[in-house]
Coordinates of C-alpha atoms and ligand atoms in Angstrom, one line a residue:
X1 CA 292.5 200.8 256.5
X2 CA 294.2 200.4 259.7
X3 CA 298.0 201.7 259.7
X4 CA 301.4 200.8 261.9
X5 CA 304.3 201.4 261.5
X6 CA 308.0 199.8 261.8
X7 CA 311.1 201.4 262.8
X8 CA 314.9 200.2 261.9
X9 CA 317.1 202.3 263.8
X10 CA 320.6 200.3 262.5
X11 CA 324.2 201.7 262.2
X12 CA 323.8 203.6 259.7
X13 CA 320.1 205.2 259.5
X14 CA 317.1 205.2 260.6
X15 CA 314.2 204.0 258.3
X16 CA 310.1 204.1 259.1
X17 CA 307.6 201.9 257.0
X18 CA 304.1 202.9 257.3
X19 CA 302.2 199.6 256.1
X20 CA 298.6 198.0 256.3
X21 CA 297.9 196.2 259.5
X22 CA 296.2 193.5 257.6
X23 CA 297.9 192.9 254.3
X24 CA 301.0 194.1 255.3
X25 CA 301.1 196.8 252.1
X26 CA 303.3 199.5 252.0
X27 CA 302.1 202.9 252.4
X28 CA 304.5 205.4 253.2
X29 CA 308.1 204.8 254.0
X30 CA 311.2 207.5 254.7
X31 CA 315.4 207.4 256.1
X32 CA 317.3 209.8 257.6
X33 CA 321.0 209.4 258.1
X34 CA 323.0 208.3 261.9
X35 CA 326.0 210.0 262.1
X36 CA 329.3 208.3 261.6
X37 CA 331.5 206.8 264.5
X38 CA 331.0 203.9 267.0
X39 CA 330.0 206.3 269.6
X40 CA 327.0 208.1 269.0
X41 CA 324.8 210.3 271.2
X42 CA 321.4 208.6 271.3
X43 CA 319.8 212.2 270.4
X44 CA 321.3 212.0 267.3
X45 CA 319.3 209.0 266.4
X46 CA 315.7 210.9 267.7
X47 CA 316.5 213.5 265.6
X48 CA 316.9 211.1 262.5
X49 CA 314.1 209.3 264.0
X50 CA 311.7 212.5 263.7
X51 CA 313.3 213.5 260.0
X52 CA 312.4 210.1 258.6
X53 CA 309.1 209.9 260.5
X54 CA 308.4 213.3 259.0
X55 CA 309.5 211.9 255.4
X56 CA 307.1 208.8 255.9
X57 CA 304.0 211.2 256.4
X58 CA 304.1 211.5 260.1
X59 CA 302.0 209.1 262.4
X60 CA 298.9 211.1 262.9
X61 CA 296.9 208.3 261.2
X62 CA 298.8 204.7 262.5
X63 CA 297.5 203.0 265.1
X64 CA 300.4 201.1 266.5
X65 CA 304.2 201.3 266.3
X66 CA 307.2 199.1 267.0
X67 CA 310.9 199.4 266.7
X68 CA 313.6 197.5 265.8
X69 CA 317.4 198.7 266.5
X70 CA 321.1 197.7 266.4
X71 CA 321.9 195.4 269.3
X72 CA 323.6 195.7 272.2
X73 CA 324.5 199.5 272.4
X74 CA 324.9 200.9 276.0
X75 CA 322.7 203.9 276.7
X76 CA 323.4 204.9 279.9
X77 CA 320.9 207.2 282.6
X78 CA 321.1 209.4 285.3
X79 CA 318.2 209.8 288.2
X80 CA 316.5 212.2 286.0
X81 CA 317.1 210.3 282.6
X82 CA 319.0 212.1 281.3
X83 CA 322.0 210.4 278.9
X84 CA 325.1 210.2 280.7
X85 CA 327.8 210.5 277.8
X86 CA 327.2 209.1 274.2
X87 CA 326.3 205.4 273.5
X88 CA 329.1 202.9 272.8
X89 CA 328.1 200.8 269.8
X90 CA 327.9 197.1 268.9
X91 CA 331.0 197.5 266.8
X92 CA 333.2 199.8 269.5
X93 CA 335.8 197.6 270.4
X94 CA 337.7 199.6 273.2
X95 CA 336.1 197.2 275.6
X96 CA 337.6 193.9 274.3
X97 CA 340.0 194.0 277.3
X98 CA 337.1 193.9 279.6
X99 CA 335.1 190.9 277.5
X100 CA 338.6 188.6 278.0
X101 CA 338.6 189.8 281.8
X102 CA 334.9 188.7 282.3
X103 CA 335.7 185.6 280.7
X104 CA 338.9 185.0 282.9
X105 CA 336.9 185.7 285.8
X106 CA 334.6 182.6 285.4
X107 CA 337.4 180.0 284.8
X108 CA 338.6 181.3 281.7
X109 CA 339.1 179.7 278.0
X110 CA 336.8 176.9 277.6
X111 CA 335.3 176.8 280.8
X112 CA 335.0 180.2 281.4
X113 CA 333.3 180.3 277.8
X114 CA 330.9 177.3 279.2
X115 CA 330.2 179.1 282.0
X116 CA 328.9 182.0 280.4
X117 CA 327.1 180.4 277.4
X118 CA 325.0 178.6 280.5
X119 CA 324.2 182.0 282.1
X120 CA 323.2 184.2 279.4
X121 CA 323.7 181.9 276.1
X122 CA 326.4 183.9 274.9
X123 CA 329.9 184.3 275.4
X124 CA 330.8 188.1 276.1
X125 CA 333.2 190.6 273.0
X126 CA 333.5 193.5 273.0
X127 CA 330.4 194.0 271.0
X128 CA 328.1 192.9 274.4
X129 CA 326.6 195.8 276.9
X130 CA 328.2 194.2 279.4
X131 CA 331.4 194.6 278.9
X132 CA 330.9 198.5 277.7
X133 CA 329.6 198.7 281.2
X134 CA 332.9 197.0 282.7
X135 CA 334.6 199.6 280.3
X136 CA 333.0 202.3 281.7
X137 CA 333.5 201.4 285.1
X138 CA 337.1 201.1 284.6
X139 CA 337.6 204.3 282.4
X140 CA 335.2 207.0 283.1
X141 CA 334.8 206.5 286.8
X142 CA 332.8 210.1 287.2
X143 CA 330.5 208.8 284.4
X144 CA 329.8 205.7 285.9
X145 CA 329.1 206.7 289.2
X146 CA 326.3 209.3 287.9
X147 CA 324.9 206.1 286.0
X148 CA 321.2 205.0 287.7
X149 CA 320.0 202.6 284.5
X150 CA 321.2 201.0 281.3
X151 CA 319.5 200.3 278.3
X152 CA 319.7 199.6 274.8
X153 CA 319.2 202.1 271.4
X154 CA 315.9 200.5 270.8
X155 CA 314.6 200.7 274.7
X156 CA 315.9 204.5 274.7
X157 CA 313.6 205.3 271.5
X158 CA 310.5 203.5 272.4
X159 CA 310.8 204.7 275.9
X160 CA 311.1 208.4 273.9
X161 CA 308.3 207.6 272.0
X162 CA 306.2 206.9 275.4
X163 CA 307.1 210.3 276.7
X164 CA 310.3 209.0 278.7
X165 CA 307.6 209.3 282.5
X166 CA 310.4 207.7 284.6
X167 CA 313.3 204.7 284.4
X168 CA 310.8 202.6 285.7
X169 CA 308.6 203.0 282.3
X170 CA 311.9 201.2 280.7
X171 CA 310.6 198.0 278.9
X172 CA 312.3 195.7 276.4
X173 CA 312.0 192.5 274.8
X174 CA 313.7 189.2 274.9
X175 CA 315.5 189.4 271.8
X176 CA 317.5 192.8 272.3
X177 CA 317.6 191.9 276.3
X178 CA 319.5 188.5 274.9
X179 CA 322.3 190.7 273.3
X180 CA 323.3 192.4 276.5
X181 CA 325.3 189.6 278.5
X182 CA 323.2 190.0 282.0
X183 CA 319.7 188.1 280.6
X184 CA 319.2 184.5 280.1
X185 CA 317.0 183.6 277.2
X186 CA 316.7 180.0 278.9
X187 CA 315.2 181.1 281.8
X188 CA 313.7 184.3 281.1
X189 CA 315.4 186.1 283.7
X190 CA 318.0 188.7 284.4
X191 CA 321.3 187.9 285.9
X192 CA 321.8 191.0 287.9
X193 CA 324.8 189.5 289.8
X194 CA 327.0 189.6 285.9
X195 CA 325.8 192.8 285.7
X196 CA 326.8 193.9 289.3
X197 CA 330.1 192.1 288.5
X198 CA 330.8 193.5 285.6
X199 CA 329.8 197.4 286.6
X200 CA 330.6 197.2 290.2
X201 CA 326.9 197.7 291.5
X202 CA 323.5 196.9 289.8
X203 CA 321.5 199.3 287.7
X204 CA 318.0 199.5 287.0
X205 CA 317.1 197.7 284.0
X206 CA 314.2 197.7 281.7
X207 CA 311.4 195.5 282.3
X208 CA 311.0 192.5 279.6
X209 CA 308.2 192.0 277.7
X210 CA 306.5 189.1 275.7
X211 CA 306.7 189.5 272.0
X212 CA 303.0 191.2 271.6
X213 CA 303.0 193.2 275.0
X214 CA 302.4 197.0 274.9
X215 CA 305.7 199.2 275.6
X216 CA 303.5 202.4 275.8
X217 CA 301.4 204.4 274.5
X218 CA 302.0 207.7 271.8
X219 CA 300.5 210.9 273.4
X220 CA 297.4 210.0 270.8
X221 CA 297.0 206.7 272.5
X222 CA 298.3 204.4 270.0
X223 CA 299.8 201.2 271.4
X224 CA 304.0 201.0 271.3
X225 CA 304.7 197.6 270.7
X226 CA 308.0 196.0 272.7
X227 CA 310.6 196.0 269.6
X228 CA 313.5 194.2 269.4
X229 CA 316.7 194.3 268.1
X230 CA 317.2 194.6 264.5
X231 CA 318.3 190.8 263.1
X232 CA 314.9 189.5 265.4
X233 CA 313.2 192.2 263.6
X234 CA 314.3 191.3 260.0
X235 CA 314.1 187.2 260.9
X236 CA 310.2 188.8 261.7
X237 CA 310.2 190.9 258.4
X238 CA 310.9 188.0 256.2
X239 CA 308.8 185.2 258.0
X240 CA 311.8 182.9 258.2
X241 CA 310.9 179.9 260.0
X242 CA 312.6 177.2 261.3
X243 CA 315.0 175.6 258.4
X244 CA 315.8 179.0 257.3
X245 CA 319.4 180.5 257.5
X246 CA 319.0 184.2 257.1
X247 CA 322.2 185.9 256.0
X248 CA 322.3 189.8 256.1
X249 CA 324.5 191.9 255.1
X250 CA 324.3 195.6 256.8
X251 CA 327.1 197.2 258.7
X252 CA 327.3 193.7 260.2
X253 CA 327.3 191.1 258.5
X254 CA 325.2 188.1 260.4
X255 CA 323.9 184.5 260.0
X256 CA 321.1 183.5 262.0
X257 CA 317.9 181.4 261.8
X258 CA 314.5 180.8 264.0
X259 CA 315.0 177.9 266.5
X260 CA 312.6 176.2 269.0
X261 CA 315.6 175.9 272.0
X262 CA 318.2 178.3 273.3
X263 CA 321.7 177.7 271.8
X264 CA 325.5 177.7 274.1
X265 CA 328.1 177.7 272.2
X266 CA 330.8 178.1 274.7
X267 CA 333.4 178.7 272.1
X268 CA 331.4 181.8 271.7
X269 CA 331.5 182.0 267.8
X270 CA 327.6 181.2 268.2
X271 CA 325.4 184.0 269.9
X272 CA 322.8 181.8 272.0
X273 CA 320.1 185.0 271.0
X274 CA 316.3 185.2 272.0
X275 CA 314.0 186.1 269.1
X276 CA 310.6 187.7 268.7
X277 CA 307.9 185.4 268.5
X278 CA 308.8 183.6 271.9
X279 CA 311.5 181.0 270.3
X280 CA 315.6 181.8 269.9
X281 CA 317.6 183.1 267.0
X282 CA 321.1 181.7 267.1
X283 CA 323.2 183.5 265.6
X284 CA 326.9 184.5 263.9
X285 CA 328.1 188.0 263.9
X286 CA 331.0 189.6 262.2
X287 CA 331.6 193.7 262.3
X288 CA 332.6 193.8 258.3
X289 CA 330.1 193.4 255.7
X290 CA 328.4 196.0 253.7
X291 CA 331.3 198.8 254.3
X292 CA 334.0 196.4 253.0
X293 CA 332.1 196.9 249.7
X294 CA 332.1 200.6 249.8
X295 CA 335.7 200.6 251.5
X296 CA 336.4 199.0 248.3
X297 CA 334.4 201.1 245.9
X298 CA 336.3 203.8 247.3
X299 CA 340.2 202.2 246.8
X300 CA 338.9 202.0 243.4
X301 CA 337.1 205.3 242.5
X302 CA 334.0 203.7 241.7
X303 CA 330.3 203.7 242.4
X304 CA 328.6 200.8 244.2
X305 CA 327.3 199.3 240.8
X306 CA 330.5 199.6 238.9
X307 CA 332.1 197.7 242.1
X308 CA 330.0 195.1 241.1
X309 CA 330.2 194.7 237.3
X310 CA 334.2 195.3 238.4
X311 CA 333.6 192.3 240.1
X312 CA 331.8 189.7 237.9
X313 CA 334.3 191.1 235.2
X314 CA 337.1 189.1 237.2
X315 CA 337.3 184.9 237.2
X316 CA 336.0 183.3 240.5
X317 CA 339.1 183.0 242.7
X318 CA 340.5 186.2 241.4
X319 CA 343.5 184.3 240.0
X320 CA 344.2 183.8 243.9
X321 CA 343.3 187.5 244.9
X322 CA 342.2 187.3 248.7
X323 CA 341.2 189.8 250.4
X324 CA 340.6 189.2 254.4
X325 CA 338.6 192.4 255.1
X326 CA 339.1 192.6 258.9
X327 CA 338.4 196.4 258.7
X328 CA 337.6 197.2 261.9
X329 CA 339.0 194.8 263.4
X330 CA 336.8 191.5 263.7
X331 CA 334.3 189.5 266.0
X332 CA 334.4 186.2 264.7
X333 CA 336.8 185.4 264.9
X334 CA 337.3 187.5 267.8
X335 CA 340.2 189.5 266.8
X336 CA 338.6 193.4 267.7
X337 CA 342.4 194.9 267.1
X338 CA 343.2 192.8 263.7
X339 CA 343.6 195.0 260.6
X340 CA 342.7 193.6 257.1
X341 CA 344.8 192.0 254.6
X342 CA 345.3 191.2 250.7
X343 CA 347.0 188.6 249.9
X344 CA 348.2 187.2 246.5
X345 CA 349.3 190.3 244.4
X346 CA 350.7 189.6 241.2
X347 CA 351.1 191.3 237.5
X348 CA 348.1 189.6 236.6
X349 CA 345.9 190.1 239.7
X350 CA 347.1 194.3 240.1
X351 CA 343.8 194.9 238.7
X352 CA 340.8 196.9 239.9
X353 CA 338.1 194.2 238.3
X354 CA 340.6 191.3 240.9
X355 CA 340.3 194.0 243.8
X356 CA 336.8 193.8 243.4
X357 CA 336.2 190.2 243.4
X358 CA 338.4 190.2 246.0
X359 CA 336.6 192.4 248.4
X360 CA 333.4 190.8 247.4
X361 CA 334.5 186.5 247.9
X362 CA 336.1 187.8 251.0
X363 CA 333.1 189.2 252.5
X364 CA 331.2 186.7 251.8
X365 CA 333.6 183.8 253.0
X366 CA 333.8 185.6 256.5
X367 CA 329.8 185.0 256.1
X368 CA 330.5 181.5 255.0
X369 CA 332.5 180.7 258.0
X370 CA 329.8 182.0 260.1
X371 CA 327.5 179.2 257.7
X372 CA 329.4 176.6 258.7
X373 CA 329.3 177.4 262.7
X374 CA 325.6 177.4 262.8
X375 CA 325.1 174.1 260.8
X376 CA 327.8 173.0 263.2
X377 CA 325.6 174.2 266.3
X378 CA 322.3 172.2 264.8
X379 CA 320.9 174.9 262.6
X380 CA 319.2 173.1 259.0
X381 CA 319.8 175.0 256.1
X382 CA 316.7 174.7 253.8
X383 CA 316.9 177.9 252.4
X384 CA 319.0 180.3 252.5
X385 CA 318.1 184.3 252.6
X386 CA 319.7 187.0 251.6
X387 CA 318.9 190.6 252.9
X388 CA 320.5 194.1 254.0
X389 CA 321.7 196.8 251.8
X390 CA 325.0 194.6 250.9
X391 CA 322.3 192.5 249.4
X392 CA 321.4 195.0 247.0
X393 CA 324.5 194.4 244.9
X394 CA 324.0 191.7 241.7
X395 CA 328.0 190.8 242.5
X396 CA 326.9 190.0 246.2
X397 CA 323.9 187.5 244.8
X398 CA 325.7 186.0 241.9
X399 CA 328.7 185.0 244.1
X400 CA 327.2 184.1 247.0
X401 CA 326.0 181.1 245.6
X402 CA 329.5 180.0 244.8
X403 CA 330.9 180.9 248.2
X404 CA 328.1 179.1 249.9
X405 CA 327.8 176.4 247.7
X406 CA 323.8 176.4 247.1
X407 CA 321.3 178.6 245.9
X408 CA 320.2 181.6 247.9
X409 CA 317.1 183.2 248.1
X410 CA 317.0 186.9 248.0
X411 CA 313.7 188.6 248.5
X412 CA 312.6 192.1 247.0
X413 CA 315.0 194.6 247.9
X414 CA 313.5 196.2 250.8
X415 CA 313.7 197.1 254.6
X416 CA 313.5 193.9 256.4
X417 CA 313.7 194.8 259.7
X418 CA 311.8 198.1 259.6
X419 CA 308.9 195.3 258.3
X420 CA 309.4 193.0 260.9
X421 CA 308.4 195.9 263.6
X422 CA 305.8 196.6 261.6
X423 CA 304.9 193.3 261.2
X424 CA 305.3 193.4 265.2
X425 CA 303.0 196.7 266.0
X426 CA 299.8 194.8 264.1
X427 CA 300.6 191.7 266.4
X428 CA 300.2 193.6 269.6
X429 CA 296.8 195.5 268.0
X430 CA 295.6 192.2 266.8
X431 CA 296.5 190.4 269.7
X432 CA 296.8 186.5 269.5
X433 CA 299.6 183.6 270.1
X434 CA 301.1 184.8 266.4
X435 CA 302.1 187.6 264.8
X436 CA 299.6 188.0 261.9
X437 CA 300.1 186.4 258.2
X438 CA 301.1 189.0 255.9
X439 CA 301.9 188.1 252.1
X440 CA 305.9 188.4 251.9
X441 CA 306.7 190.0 248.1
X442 CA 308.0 187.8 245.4
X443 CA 311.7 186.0 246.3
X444 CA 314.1 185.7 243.5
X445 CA 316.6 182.2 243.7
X446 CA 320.4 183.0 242.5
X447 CA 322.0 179.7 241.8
X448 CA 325.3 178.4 240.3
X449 CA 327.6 175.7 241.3
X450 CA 330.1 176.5 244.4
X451 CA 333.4 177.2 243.8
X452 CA 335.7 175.5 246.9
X453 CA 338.5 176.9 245.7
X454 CA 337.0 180.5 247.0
X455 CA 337.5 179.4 250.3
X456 CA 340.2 177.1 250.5
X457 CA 342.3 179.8 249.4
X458 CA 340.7 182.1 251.4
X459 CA 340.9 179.9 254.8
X460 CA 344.8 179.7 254.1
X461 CA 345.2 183.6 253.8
X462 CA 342.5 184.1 257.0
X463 CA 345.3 181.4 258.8
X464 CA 348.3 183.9 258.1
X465 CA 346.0 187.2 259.3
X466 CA 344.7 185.2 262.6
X467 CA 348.8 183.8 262.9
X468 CA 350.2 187.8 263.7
X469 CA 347.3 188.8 265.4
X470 CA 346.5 188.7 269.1
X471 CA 343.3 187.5 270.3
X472 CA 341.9 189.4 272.8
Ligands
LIG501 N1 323.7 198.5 245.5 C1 324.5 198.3 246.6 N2 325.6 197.5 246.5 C2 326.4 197.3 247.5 N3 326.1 197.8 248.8 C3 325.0 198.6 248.9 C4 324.1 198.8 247.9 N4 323.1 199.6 248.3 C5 323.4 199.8 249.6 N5 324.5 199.2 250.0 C6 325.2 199.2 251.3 O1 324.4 198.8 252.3 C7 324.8 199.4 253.6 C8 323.6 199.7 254.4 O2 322.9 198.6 254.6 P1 321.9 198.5 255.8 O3 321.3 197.1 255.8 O4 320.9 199.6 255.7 O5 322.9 198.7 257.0 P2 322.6 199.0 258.5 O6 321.3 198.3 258.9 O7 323.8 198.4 259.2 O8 322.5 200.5 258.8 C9 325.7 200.5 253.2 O9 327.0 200.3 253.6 C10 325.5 200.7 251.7 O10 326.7 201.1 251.0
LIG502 O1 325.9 193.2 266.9 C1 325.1 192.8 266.0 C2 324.4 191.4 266.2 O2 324.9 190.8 267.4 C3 324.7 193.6 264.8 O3 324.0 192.9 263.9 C4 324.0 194.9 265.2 O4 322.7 194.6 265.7 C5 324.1 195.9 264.2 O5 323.3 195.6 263.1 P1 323.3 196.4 261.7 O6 323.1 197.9 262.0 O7 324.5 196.1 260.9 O8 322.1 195.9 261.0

């Protein structure tokens, strides 16, 4: 049997799946923890990156591996390599000044959103590399000026795994290189000038490759295949195709589906994302999904499961309980300093099974909204698909159908995007215009009618949180 392996170094942890090139069976898997904190030094994830390697069984015997990562993270180099200070993450918001600069700079509001959705697809927040890069170039002028290359937590790893020879053995792929706000998936190319804008002077960059190219090579030979960032990965993982929405719910929570032309939203509430089979992966992004739940399983002194029977204890609507769970501040909408809110207390809703519910409908209508923008933008919704540890919750699959209003689809629990660079590493050893069939496990449907009253009174309590707080 021929082995690979898949990496998903997310937020959170770092998880490896060992699985059969062919079939796509699981073998070996194991997780290690990240460290807390929306900067992180990138050693931090190696080190979790060798623990969970370690717990999967080591690599001796696969033949090819790929990794998947959370987007957009600046890792920056010196001459030598080395990191420069720690990684500013997707959901670090200190540089959501320098996002509503770079957008003033190209005409500002609407056409300065137009203007960059053209470029690069996208329109920059503060979760984008490039505007970490104008951040540092503003803030940490000693830093920046050692800086030689910038890359992304999943370029850093692979080019680790390769045995880090030089910044010019830096590659990437299309799909992590779309999150950075200096790469156009239309074109393929790098726009060096936003980047020079942006940071003052250019950088070296790492090369991109096509979805099967090889990265590297492990000092036993064995192929590195390009990765990509981790919602590519997981659209790879669970074979969507186009006229599937995939909804996951990790750290972030996101909305995105497979589609055969590059999206430009220039209200920016769309991502205009490159995937990993060649094609683009529109998609919605908001920075509070999974932790809302265990925000809220904490207020409440409860585990994760007794969150969730809390939750379908309590009558759709919570008796008008809202909770707008802008944590950590939010990304669409783009309000990176907003704070959360509940709304409606009462006598009757002072309860922890209305808290619950609460935290849950709320969550999922911020994913709801994010729905409606991509059906807005052209996406088709044939099914709907459910993944990431939030996922893992019955409350989260028996409402979502009721936020949504249709059935969802949620697959085996499992690690989605880890599989999709798995999936990923066999493509580059089998070689070939696709990435080869595996059997995806058994889906289970969660249906029920929707309940419009979940968001209508939601969107009214989402008006008076948006109403006192500034947009960026
Ligand atoms: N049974 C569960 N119910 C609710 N949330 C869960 C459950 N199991 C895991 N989670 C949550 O899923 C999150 C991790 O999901 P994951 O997709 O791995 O995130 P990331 O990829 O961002 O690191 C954690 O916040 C965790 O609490
Ligand atoms: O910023 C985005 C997408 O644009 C996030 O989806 C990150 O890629 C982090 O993902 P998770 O760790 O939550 O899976």
């Amino acid at each position: 049997m021929t082995l690979v392996a898949g990496v998903d170094s997310s937020t959170q942890s770092c998880k490896v799946v060992i699985r059969d090139a062919e079939t796509g069976t699981l073998v070996r898997a194991g997780r290690a923890a990240h460290p807390d904190g929306t900067e992180v030094d990138p050693a931090a994830w190696w080190r979790a990156l060798q623990e969970a390697i370690a717990e999967a069984g080591g690599l001796d015997d696969v033949a090819a591996l790929a990794v998947g990562g959370q987007q957009h993270g600046m890792v920056c180099l010196d001459e030598a390599g080395a990191v420069v200070r720690p990684a500013l993450l997707w959901n670090d918001t200190r540089s959501a000044g320098a996002a509503a600069e770079l957008v003033d700079e190209l005409g500002g509001g609407e056409s300065g959103g137009r203007a960059w959705a053209d470029a690069v697809g996208s329109v920059p927040v503060a979760s984008f590399t490039i505007t970490k890069l104008r951040w540092l170039a503003r803030h940490e002028p000693e830093n920046a000026a050692r800086v030689v290359a910038v890359c992304l937590p999943h370029d850093w790893l692979t080019w680790r795994l390769g045995g880090a020879s030089g910044l010019d053995a830096l590659r990437t792929d299309r799909g992590d290189a779309s999150g950075t706000g200096y790469w156009s998936p239309a074109t393929g190319e790098y726009r060096l000038d936003l980047l020079e804008r942006a940071f003052g002077r250019t950088l070296a960059v790492p090369t991109v490759l096509g979805p099967a190219e090889v990265a590297g090579r492990r000092p036993n030979g064995a192929p590195l295949g390009p990765g990509t960032g981790d919602n590519a990965a997981a659209a790879l993982g669970v074979g969507a195709l186009p006229g599937d929405v995939v909804v996951s719910i990790g750290t972030s929570g996101t909305v995105f589906s497979v589609a055969d032309s590059p999206a430009a939203d220039p209200s920016g509430t769309v991502a205009g994302f490159a995937d990993a089979t060649g094609r683009f992966l529109p998609l919605v992004c908001t920075l509070n999904a999974a932790r809302v739940l265990d925000a809220a399983a904490a207020m409440l002194g409860v585990s994760l499961d007794e969150l969730a029977k809390l939750a379908l204890s309590a009558p759709a609507g919570a008796d008008g309980l809202v909770m707008v769970p802008y944590l950590e501040g939010e990304r669409t909408p783009n309000r990176p300093l907003a704070t959360g809110a509940v709304h409606g207390l009462t006598l009757r809703t002072s309860t922890p099974a209305h808290l619950a519910r609460a935290a849950v409908e709320g969550m999922l209508c911020a994913l709801a909204d994010g729905l409606d923008a991509m059906l807005a933008h052209g996406a088709t919704a044939n099914r709907i698909i459910l993944v990431g540890g939030g996922a893992r919750s019955e409350a989260v699959r028996r409402i979502a159908p009721e936020v949504f209003g249709c059935p969802v689809l949620v697959p085996e629990p499992g690690e989605y995007v880890a599989d999709g660079a798995a999936r990923q590493a066999a493509w580059v050893l089998a070689g070939g215009e696709q990435p080869p069939t595996w059997s995806t496990g058994r889906a289970q449907e969660y249906a029920g009618d929707g309940v419009p009253r979940i968001r209508e009174q939601y969107a009214a309590a989402r008006g008076l949180v948006l109403d006192r707080t500034a947009a960026a």
